[in-house]
Structures are given as C-alpha cells and as structure tokens.
Coordinates of C-alpha atoms (C1' of nucleotides) in Angstrom, one line a residue:
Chain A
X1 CA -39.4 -19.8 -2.1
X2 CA -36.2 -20.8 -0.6
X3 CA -33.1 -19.0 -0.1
X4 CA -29.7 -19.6 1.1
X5 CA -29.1 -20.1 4.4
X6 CA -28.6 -16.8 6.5
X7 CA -25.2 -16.0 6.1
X8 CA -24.0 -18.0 3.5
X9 CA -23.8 -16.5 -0.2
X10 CA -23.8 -18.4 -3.7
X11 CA -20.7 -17.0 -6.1
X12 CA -20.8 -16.9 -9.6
X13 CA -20.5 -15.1 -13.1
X14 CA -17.6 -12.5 -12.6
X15 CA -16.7 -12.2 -9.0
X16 CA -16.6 -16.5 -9.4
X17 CA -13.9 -15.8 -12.0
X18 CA -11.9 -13.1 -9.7
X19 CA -12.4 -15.3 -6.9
X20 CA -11.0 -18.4 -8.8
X21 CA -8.3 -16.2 -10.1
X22 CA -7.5 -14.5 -6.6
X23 CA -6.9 -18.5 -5.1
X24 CA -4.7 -19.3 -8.2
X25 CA -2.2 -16.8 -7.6
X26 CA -2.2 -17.7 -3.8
X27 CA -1.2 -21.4 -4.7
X28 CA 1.4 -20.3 -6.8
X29 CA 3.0 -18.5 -4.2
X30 CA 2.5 -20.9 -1.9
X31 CA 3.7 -23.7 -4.5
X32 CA 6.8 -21.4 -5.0
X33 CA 7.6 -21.1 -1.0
X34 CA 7.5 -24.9 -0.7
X35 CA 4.0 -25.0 0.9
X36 CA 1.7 -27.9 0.8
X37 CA -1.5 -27.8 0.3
X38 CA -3.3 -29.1 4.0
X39 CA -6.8 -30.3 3.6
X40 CA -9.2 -31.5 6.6
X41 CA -12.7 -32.3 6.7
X42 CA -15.3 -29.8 7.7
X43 CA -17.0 -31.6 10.1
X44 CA -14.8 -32.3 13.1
X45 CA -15.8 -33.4 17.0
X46 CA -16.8 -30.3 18.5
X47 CA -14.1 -31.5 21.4
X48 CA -11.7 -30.6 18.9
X49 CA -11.9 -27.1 19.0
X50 CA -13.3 -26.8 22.7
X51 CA -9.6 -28.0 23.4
X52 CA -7.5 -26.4 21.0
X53 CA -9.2 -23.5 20.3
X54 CA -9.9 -23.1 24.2
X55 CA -13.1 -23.4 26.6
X56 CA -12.7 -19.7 27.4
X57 CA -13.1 -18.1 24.0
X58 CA -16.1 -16.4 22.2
X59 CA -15.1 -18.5 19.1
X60 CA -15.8 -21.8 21.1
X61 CA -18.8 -20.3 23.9
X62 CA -21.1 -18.5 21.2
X63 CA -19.9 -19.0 17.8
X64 CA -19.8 -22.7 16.8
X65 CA -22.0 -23.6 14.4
X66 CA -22.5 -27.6 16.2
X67 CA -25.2 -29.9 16.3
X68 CA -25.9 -33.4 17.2
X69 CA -25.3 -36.1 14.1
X70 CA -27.6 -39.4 13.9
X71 CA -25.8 -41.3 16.0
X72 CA -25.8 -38.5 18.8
X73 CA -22.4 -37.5 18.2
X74 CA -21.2 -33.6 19.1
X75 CA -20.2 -32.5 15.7
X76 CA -19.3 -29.0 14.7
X77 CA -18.1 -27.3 11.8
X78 CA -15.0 -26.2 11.8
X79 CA -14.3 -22.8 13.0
X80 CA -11.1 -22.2 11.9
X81 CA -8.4 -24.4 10.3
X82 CA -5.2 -24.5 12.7
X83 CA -7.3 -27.2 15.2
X84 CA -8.3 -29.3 12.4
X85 CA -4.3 -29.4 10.8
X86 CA -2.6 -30.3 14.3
X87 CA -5.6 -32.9 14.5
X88 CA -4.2 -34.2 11.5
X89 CA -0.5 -33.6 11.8
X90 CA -0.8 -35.9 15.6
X91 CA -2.7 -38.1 13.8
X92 CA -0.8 -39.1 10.8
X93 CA 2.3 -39.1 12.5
X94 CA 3.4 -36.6 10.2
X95 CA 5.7 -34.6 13.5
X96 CA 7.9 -38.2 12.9
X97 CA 6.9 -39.4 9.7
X98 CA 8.1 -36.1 7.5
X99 CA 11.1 -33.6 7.6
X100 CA 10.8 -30.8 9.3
X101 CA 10.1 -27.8 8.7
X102 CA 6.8 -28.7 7.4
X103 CA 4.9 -26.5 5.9
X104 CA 1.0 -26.6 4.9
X105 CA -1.3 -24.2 3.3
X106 CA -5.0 -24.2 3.0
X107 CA -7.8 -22.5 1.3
X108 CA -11.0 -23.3 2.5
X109 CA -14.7 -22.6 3.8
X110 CA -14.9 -22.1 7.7
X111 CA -18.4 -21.2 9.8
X112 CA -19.1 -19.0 12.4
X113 CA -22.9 -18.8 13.9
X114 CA -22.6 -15.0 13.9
X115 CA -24.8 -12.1 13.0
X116 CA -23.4 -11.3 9.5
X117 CA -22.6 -7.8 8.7
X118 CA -19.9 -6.3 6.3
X119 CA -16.7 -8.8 5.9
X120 CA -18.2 -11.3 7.8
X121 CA -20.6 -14.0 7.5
X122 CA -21.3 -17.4 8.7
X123 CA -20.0 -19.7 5.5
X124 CA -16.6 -17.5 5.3
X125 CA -13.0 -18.4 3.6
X126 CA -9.5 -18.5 4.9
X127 CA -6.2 -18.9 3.6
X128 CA -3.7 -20.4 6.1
X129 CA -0.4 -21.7 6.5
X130 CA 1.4 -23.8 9.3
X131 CA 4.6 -24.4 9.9
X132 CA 5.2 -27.5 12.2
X133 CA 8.6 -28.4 14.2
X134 CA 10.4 -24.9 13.3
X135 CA 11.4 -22.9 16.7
X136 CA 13.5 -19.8 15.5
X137 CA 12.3 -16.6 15.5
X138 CA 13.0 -16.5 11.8
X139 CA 11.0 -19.2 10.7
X140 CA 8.0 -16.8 12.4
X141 CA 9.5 -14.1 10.3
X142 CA 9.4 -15.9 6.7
X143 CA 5.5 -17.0 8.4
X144 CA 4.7 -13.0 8.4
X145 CA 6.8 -12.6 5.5
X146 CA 4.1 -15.0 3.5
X147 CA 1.3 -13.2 4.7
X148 CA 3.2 -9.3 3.9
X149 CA 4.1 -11.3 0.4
X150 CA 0.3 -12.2 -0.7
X151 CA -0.9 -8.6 0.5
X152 CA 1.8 -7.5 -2.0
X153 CA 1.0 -9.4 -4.7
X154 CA -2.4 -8.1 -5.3
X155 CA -1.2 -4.4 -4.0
X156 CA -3.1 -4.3 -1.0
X157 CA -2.0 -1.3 1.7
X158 CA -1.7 -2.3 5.0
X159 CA -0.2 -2.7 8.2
X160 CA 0.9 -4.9 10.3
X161 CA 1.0 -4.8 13.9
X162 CA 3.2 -6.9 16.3
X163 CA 3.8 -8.4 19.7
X164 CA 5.2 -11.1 21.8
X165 CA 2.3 -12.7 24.5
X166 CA 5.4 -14.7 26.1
X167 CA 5.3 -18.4 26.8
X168 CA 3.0 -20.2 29.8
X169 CA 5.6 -18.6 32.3
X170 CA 6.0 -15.1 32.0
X171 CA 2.6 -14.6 30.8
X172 CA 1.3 -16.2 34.1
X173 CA 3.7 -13.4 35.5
X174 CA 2.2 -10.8 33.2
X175 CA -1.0 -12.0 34.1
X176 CA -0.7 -11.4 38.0
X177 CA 0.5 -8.0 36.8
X178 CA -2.4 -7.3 34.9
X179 CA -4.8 -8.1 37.2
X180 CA -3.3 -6.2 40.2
X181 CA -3.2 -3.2 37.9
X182 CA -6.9 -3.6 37.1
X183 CA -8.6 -4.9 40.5
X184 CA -7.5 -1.1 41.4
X185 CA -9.3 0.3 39.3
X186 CA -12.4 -1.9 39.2
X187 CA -15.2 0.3 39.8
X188 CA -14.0 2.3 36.1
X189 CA -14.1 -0.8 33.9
X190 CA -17.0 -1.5 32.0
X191 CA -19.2 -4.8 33.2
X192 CA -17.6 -6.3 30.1
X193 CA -14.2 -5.6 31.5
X194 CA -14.9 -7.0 35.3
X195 CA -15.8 -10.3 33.8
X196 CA -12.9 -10.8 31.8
X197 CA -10.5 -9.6 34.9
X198 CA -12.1 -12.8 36.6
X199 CA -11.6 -14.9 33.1
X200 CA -9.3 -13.8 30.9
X201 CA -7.6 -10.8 32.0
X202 CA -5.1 -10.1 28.8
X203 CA -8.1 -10.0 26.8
X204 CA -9.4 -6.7 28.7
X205 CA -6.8 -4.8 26.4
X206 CA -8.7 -5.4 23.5
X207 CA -11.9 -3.9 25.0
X208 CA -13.1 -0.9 22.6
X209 CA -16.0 -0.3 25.3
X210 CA -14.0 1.6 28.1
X211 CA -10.7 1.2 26.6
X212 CA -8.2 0.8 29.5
X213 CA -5.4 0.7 27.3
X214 CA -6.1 4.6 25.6
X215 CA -7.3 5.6 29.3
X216 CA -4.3 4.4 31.3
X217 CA -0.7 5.6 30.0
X218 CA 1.0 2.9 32.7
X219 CA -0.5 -0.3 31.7
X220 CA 1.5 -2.7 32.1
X221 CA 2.8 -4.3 29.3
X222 CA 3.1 -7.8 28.1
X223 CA 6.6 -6.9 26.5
X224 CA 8.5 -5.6 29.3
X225 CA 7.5 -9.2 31.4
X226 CA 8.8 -11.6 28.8
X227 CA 10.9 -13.7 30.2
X228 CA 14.8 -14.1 28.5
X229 CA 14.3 -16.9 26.1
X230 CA 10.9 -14.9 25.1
X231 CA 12.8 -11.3 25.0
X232 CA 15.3 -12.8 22.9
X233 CA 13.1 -14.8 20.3
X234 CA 10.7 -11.5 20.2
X235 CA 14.4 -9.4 18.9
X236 CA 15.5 -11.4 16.9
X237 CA 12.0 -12.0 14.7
X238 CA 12.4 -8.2 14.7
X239 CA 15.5 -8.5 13.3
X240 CA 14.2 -11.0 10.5
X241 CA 11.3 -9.0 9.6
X242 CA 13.6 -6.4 8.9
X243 CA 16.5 -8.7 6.6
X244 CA 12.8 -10.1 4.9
X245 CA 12.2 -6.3 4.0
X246 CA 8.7 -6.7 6.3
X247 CA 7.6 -3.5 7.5
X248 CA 5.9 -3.3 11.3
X249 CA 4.7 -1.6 14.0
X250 CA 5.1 -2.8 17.6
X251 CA 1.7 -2.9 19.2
X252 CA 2.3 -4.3 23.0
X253 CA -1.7 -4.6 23.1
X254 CA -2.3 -7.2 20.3
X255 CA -3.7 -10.7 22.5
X256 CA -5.2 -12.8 20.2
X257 CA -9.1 -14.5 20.6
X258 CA -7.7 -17.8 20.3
X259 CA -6.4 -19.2 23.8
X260 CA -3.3 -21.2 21.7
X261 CA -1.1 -18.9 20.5
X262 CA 2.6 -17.9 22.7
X263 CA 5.6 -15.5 22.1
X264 CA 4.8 -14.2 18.3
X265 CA 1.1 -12.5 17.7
X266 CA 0.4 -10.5 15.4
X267 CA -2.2 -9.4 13.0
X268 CA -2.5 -7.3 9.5
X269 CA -5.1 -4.4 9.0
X270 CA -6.2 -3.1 5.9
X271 CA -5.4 0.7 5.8
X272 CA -8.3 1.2 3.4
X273 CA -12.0 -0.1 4.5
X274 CA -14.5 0.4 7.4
X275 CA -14.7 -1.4 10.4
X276 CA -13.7 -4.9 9.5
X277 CA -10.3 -4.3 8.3
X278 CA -8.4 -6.9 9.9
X279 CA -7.1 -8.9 7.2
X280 CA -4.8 -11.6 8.3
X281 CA -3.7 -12.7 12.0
X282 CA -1.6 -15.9 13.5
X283 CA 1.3 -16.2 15.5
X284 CA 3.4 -18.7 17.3
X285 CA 1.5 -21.7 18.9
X286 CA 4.3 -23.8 20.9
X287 CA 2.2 -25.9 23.1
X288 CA -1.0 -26.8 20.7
X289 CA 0.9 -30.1 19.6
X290 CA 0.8 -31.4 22.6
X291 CA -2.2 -30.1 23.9
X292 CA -4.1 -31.9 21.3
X293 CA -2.0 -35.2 22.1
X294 CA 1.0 -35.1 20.2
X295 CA 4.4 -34.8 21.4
X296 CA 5.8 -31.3 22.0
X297 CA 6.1 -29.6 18.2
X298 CA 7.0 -25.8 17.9
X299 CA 4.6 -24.1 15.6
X300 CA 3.7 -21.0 13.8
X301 CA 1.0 -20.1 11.3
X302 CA -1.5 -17.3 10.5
X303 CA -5.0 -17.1 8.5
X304 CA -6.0 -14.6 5.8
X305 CA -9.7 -13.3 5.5
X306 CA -10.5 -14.6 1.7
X307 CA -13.9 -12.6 1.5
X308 CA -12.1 -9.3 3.6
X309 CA -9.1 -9.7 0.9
X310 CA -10.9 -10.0 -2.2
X311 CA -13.4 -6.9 -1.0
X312 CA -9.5 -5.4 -0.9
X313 CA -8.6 -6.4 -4.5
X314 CA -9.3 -4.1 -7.2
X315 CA -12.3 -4.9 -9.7
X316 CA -9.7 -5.0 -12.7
X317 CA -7.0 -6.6 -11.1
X318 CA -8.2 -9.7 -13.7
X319 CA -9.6 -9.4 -16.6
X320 CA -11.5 -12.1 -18.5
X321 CA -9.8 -14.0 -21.4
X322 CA -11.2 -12.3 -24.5
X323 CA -14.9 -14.3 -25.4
X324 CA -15.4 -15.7 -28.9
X325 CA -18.9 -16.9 -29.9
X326 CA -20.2 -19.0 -32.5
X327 CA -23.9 -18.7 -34.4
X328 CA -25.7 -21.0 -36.9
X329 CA -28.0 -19.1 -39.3
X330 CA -29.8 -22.4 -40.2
X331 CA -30.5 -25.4 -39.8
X332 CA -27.6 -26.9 -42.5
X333 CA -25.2 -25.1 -40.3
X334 CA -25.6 -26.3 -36.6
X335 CA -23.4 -29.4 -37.5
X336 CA -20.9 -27.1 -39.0
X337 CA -20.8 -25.4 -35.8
X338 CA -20.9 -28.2 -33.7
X339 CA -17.5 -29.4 -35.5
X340 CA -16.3 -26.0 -35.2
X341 CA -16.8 -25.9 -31.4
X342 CA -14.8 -29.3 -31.1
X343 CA -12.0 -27.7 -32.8
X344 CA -12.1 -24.2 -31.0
X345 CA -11.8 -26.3 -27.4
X346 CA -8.4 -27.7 -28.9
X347 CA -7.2 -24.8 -28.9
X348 CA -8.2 -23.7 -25.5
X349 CA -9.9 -20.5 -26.6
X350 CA -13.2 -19.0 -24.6
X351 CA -15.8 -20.1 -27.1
X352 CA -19.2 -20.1 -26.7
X353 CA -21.9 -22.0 -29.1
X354 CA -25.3 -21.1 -30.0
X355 CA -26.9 -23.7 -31.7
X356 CA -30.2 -22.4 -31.8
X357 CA -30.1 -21.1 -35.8
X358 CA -31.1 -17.7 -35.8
X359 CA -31.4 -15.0 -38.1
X360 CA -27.7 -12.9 -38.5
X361 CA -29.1 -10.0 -36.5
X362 CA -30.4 -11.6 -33.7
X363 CA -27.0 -13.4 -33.6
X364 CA -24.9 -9.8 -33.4
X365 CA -27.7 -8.4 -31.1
X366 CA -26.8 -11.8 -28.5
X367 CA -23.3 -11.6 -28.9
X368 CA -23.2 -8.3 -28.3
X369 CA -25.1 -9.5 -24.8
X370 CA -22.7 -12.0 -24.1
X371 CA -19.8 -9.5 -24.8
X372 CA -18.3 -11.3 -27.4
X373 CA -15.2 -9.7 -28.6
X374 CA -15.1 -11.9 -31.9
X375 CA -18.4 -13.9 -33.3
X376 CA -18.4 -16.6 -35.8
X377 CA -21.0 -17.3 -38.2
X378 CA -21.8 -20.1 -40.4
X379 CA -25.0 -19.2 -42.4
X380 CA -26.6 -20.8 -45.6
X381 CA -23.3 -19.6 -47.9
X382 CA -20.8 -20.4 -45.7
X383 CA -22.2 -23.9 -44.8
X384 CA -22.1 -24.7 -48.9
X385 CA -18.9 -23.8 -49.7
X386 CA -17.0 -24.7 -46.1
X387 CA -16.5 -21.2 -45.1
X388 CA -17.0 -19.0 -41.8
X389 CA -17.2 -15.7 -41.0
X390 CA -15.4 -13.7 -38.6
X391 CA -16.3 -10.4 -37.0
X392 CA -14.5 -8.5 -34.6
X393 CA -17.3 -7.1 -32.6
X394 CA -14.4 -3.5 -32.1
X395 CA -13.5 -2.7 -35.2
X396 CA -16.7 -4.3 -37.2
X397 CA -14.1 -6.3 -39.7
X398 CA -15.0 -9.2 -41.5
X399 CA -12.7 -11.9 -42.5
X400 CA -13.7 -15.1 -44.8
X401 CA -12.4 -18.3 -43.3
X402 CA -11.8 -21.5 -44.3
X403 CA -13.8 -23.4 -41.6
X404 CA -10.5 -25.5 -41.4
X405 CA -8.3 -22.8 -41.2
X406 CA -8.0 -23.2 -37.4
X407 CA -4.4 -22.0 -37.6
X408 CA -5.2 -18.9 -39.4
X409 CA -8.5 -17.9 -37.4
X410 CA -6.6 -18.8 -34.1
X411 CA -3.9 -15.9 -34.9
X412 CA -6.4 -13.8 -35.7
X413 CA -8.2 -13.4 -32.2
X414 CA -4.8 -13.8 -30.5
X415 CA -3.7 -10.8 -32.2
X416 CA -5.6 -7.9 -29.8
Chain B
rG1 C1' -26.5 -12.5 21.6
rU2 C1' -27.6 -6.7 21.6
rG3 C1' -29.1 -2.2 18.9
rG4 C1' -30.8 0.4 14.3
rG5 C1' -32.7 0.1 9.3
rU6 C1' -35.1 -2.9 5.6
rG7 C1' -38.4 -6.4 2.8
rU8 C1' -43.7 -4.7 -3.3
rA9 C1' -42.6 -7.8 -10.9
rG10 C1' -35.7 -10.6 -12.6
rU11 C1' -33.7 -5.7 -10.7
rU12 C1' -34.1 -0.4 -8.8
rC13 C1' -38.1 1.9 -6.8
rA14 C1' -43.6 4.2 -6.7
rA15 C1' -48.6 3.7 -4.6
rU16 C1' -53.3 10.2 1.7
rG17 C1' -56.4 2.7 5.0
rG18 C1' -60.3 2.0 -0.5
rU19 C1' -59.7 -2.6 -7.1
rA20 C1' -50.8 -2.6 -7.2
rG21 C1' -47.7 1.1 -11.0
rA22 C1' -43.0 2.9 -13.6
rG23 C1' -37.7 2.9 -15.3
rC24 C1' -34.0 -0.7 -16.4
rA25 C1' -33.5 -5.7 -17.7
rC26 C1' -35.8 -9.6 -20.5
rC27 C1' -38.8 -11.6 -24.9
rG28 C1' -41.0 -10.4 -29.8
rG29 C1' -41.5 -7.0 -33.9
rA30 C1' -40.3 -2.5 -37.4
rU31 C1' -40.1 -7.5 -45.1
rU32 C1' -34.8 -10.3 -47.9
rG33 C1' -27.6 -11.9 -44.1
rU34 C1' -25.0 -7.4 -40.2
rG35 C1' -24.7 -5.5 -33.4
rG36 C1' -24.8 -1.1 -29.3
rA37 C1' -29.6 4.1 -30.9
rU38 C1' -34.8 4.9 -31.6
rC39 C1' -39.9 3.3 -32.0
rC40 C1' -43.9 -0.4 -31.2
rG41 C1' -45.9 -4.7 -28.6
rG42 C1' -45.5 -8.1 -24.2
rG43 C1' -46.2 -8.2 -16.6
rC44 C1' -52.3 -10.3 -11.9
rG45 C1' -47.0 -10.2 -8.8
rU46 C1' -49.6 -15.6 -2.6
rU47 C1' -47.0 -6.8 -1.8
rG48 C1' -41.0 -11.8 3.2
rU49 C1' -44.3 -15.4 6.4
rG50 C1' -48.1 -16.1 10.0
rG51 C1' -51.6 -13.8 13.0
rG52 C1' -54.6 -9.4 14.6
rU53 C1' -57.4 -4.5 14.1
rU54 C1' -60.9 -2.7 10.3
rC55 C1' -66.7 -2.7 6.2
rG56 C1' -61.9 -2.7 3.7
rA57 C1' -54.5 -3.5 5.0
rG58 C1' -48.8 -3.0 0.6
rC59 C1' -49.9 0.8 4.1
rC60 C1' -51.8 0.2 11.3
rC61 C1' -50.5 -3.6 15.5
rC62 C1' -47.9 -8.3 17.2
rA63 C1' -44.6 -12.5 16.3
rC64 C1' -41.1 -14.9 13.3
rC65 C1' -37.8 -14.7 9.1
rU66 C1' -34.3 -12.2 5.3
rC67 C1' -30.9 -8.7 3.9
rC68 C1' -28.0 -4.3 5.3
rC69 C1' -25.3 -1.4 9.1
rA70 C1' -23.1 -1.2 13.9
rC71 C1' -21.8 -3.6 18.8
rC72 C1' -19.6 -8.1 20.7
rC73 C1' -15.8 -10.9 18.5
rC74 C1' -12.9 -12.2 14.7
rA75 C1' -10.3 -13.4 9.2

RNA sequence: GUGGGUGUAGUUCAAUGGUAGAGCACCGGAUUGUGGAUCCGGGCGUUGUGGGUUCGAGCCCCACCUCCCACCCCA
C-alpha cells in the first residue's frame, strides 16, 4: 500500500471546510488592510535561502528539504516565504516599479525535513505579510497589529512578546558583550551553548538546555546596547502598539532563528496549548533587500503557523451551510431529479443528488447519513403529477411542492 | 539528527510461542412510500516491510519504515 509521505497529511471532509473557511476570513482582512496577495513558486535555488535565510541557521544546515533536479541543479523547497518575496520584489523591479508602502500577503505550503510531532510537520502552512520600503516604527506596529488583529478575529488568547535585536552596529557591540559575559563562564554552559558562543552567540539565550538567561540575573541585554536611531525606533513602535490598542510584553531575550531580521523581533504564543505554542513571529528585516541584490529597501513582515492556528480555533467556530438532498424512488423520476438538481445549483443551495432510485426508506435512512437537514423526493406520484416532496429531517413535516415552485421551496429551507 | 512509545479487518482494540477474534462503522434483510431504536444475516485480513531463532512466530531477536510524544529548532 502506499501512504503519504512522512510528514505530510491529506485534508478533507470537515476540517477541509474549516480550513477553507479559516483562509477566507484571513483574505478578507487582508483585502480590507490593503494587502496583496504575494505568490512565489515552491521550488526555488537552494542559494536562495542559504543567503537570505543565512548559512548559520538550523533552518538552512538541517532542515531543507533540497535535492538535485535533472539537469543537476540545487533546488530546494521553500522553507519559508519572506526569501522567496524579496526574490521576487528585486526581481520584478517592484522596490521602483510600485508605490510604496507595499504590502503583500501570502497563504501557502512551506517544507521542513523535520521529525514531525504535534504542530509541526514537514508539508506545513503559513500566513505572511511583507511590507517593503516602509521605515517607521509604526509601519512595524500596524505589521504586529495584523498579526494581534487575525488572532482576534477567531478569538484566540495569546501573547505577544517583544524586542529590538538593533541594527548590524550595535548588535556587533551587543555581540562582543555577550560573548565576554559568556567566555567567563564557559565551563557552566551546556556543549550546545559553547558551540554557539563560537557561532552565533545571541542565539545562546534561547537555549532551554542550561538556560543562561533564568541562571544569570546580569545578562546583558540586547536592549540596553541599541544604539540611538535603534533606541528610538524601538520607543516609538511601543508607543504605536499602544495608540493600535496591541497589548505586549517586553521580552529582551526574543533573537529570532532566521539570521535576517534587525531592530523589531517579536513573536506571538498561544496561551492555551502544549509545547508548540508559538503562533506567529517576524520582525524588521532592513538589510535582506540588498543582501539578496536589490537596492537598500526597509522591511517588515511576520508569518502565522496555519496548522498551530487552526489547532487554536474552536471546532464550531464554522458551521456548515444547512445540506439538502434529493432522492428518486424510480426509475420515471431520476430525470425529474436531474432537472431538479440544475435548478437547486441556481440557487446556490448545498444540494446533494442521489440518482440511484431507491425505495423511500432507504432514502430517509441515507439522508439521515449524509445529515441532511431537508430531503427531497420525487417518487412514482410525484413524478406523474409534477410534484415533490419536502421533509424537514427536525421537525419530520412534509410539504407538497410544485417541482417548479423553486421560489416557494427555496423560502422554505432558508427559513431555519 | 537524538530519545521514548507504537504498528493486527474501514476504525477502535483482543488473541499464556501452537489453525486470528469482538465492538463500532459499512452492506443486505425484517412484505406494499416514511429516518435515528431493536433484531437477523454478511469479514481469510500478505497481523507495517524484510530477514532471523523455532517443529511451529501476531507474539522472541535484528534491520528498515509509519504514526504519536518529547528534545533540537521553529510557524
């Protein structure tokens, strides 16, 4: 037999409603904030991401799910979406070729070559925006603001926690900092922790293993290093957040695990839920335009967790349009329904046809299967005199129709 | 990549190393055009895959794979 692909799951029946429905609402808002709708290809040059996404990071060394095309190329697919839109946004121009701000959203499948375990798997989904050639801290604001908005919207409690990282000259600063606090204490970090002093130093104060950060009251931090222009941007988003009515906590030890990001990080964490509750994350990324070729573009954008969100969304947050279904009871009939069908899609009604004639009982028994709310019979009597019969499966009444009486069957099952 | 658990009918699960079963679901029926209940009838499935031990393996051993959970990391 074969299955899907480790990792990857197949949607459908209910949850492919809810799912459908969940990505509705968040192009309506995006529609209504005067978002575009962003899409790239899957399949990008794995350079693409080892650049923009950085050498350094877990995300490019173990995750990337790349392989060689016929022609020998180094292909991978994508990891995440912000790589792919500069890609686009450099190539197309679109820095000189648009007004700015611009704004772009996008929904769509990402991969990961990761062990799958609760909220994650290796075919996952991702809403994102990006906001190109926009440098105030209140443009980062309304950015958050999106994110705070669609968590809203489907009554989802969280929190979101955030920082500054600075720009490539007081980080450096910070950096130094870090790494003379840390080289004194050497021998008490994990082996984890000694590597990533050598590497990557401000990731060290995301390590869960040994924990600096809960161990050491006086580590330094990033916030009170920042230089001027990076102090004052990071005060002033605050101040945003607060006119945009976006509630925060300041957490001086959110670094991201993308290299691109500068001055705003941040990320959103579901309050309810096990261990992967982090929802949403983004933040500023000032020099990614230019990294990836294009001329220097202040940027800011975050991504949303699709599968973490809608595990996040109750079960009855959407309910299916009530389901009408329609039976023939023999053979004189199936036409009767067929025209009957025709006539029901007009009208944009959930109708479902059974053509197969069967006797009146097996029909009630299937729609009762399918969940029909309201079922519609033509049977020997009906088809002679141009009739059809109505049941409402709740209250077990029966009403004659005229088989043209769309008008009058249509009010009918709009009326519950 | 690391660690733990798991894998038997569509599904949920049984089966001291000795010929693989049940509930649910599904299909059919209980006489004439009225549903959810009840009753009756209907299941050989390469026991995840490949090796091995044994007279004999669903059960023991090895490898690989799936799924679940956690770590790492991230959305």
């Amino acid at each position: 037999m074969i299955s899907a692909i480790k990792g990857m799951n197949d949607l459908f029946g209910e949850k492919a409603f809810r799912w459908g429905k969940m990505e509705e609402d968040i192009k309506k808002m995006m529609a209504a904030a005067d978002f575009g709708e962003f899409r790239t290809p899957i399949l990008e040059e794995i350079a693409l991401f080892k650049r923009g996404v950085g050498e350094t990071t877990d995300v490019v060394k173990k995750e990337m799910y790349d392989f060689l095309d016929k022609k020998g190329r180094h292909v991978a697919m994508r990891p995440e979406g912000t790589a792919s839109v500069v890609r686009a946004f450099v190539e197309h121009g679109i820095g000189i070729n648009y007004p700015t701000p611009f704004k772009a959203f996008y929904i769509a499948p990402f991969f990961r070559y990761e062990r799958p375990q609760k909220g994650r798997f290796r075919q996952f989904h991702q809403f994102g925006v990006e906001i190109f050639g926009d440098e105030t801290p209140q443009m980062d604001a309304e950015m958050i603001f999106t994110a705070s908005r669609v968590l809203e919207h489907f009554g989802i409690d969280y929190e979101i926690h955030l920082n500054s990282i600075g720009c490539k000259k007081c980080r450096a600063a910070y950096r130094e900092k870090l790494i003379e606090y840390f080289s004194a204490r050497k021998d008490e970090l994990c082996e984890d922790c000694r590597t990533r002093l050598e590497l990557n130093p401000l990731r060290l104060l995301d390590c869960k293993a040994c924990d600096p950060k809960a161990r050491y009251a006086d580590v330094p931090k990033m916030t009170d290093y920042l230089c001027d222009d990076c102090r004052n941007h990071f005060e002033e988003l605050q101040k945003a957040l607060h006119a945009f009515g976006v509630p925060f906590v300041l957490d001086p030890f959110i670094v991201r695990g993308l290299d691109y990001y500068t001055k705003t990080a941040f990320e959103i964490v579901a309050k309810t839920g096990g261990s992967q509750n982090a929802v949403a994350g983004g933040g500023r990324y000032d020099n990614l335009v230019s990294d990836i070729g294009g001329s220097d573009t202040p940027a800011t954008g975050f991504a949303m967790g699709l599968e973490r969100l809608f595990d996040l969304i109750p079960e009855d947050f959407y309910k299916e349009a009530p389901l009408s279904a329609g039976y023939a009871l023999c053979d004189e009939a199936v036409l009767q329904l067929v025209e009957f069908t025709k006539k029901m899609s007009k009208e944009n009604v959930r109708f479902l046809a059974d053509y197969k004639p069967k006797k009146l009982k097996k029909a009630l028994q299937k729609a009762e299967k399918t969940n029909a709310s309201f079922v519609f019979v033509i049977g020997e009597d009906e088809a002679a005199n141009g009739k059809i019969l109505m049941k409402n499966m709740a209250t077990r009444e029966q009403t004659l129709f005229d088989k043209n009486d769309i008008s009058g069957i249509i009010s009918a099952i709009s009326e519950k």
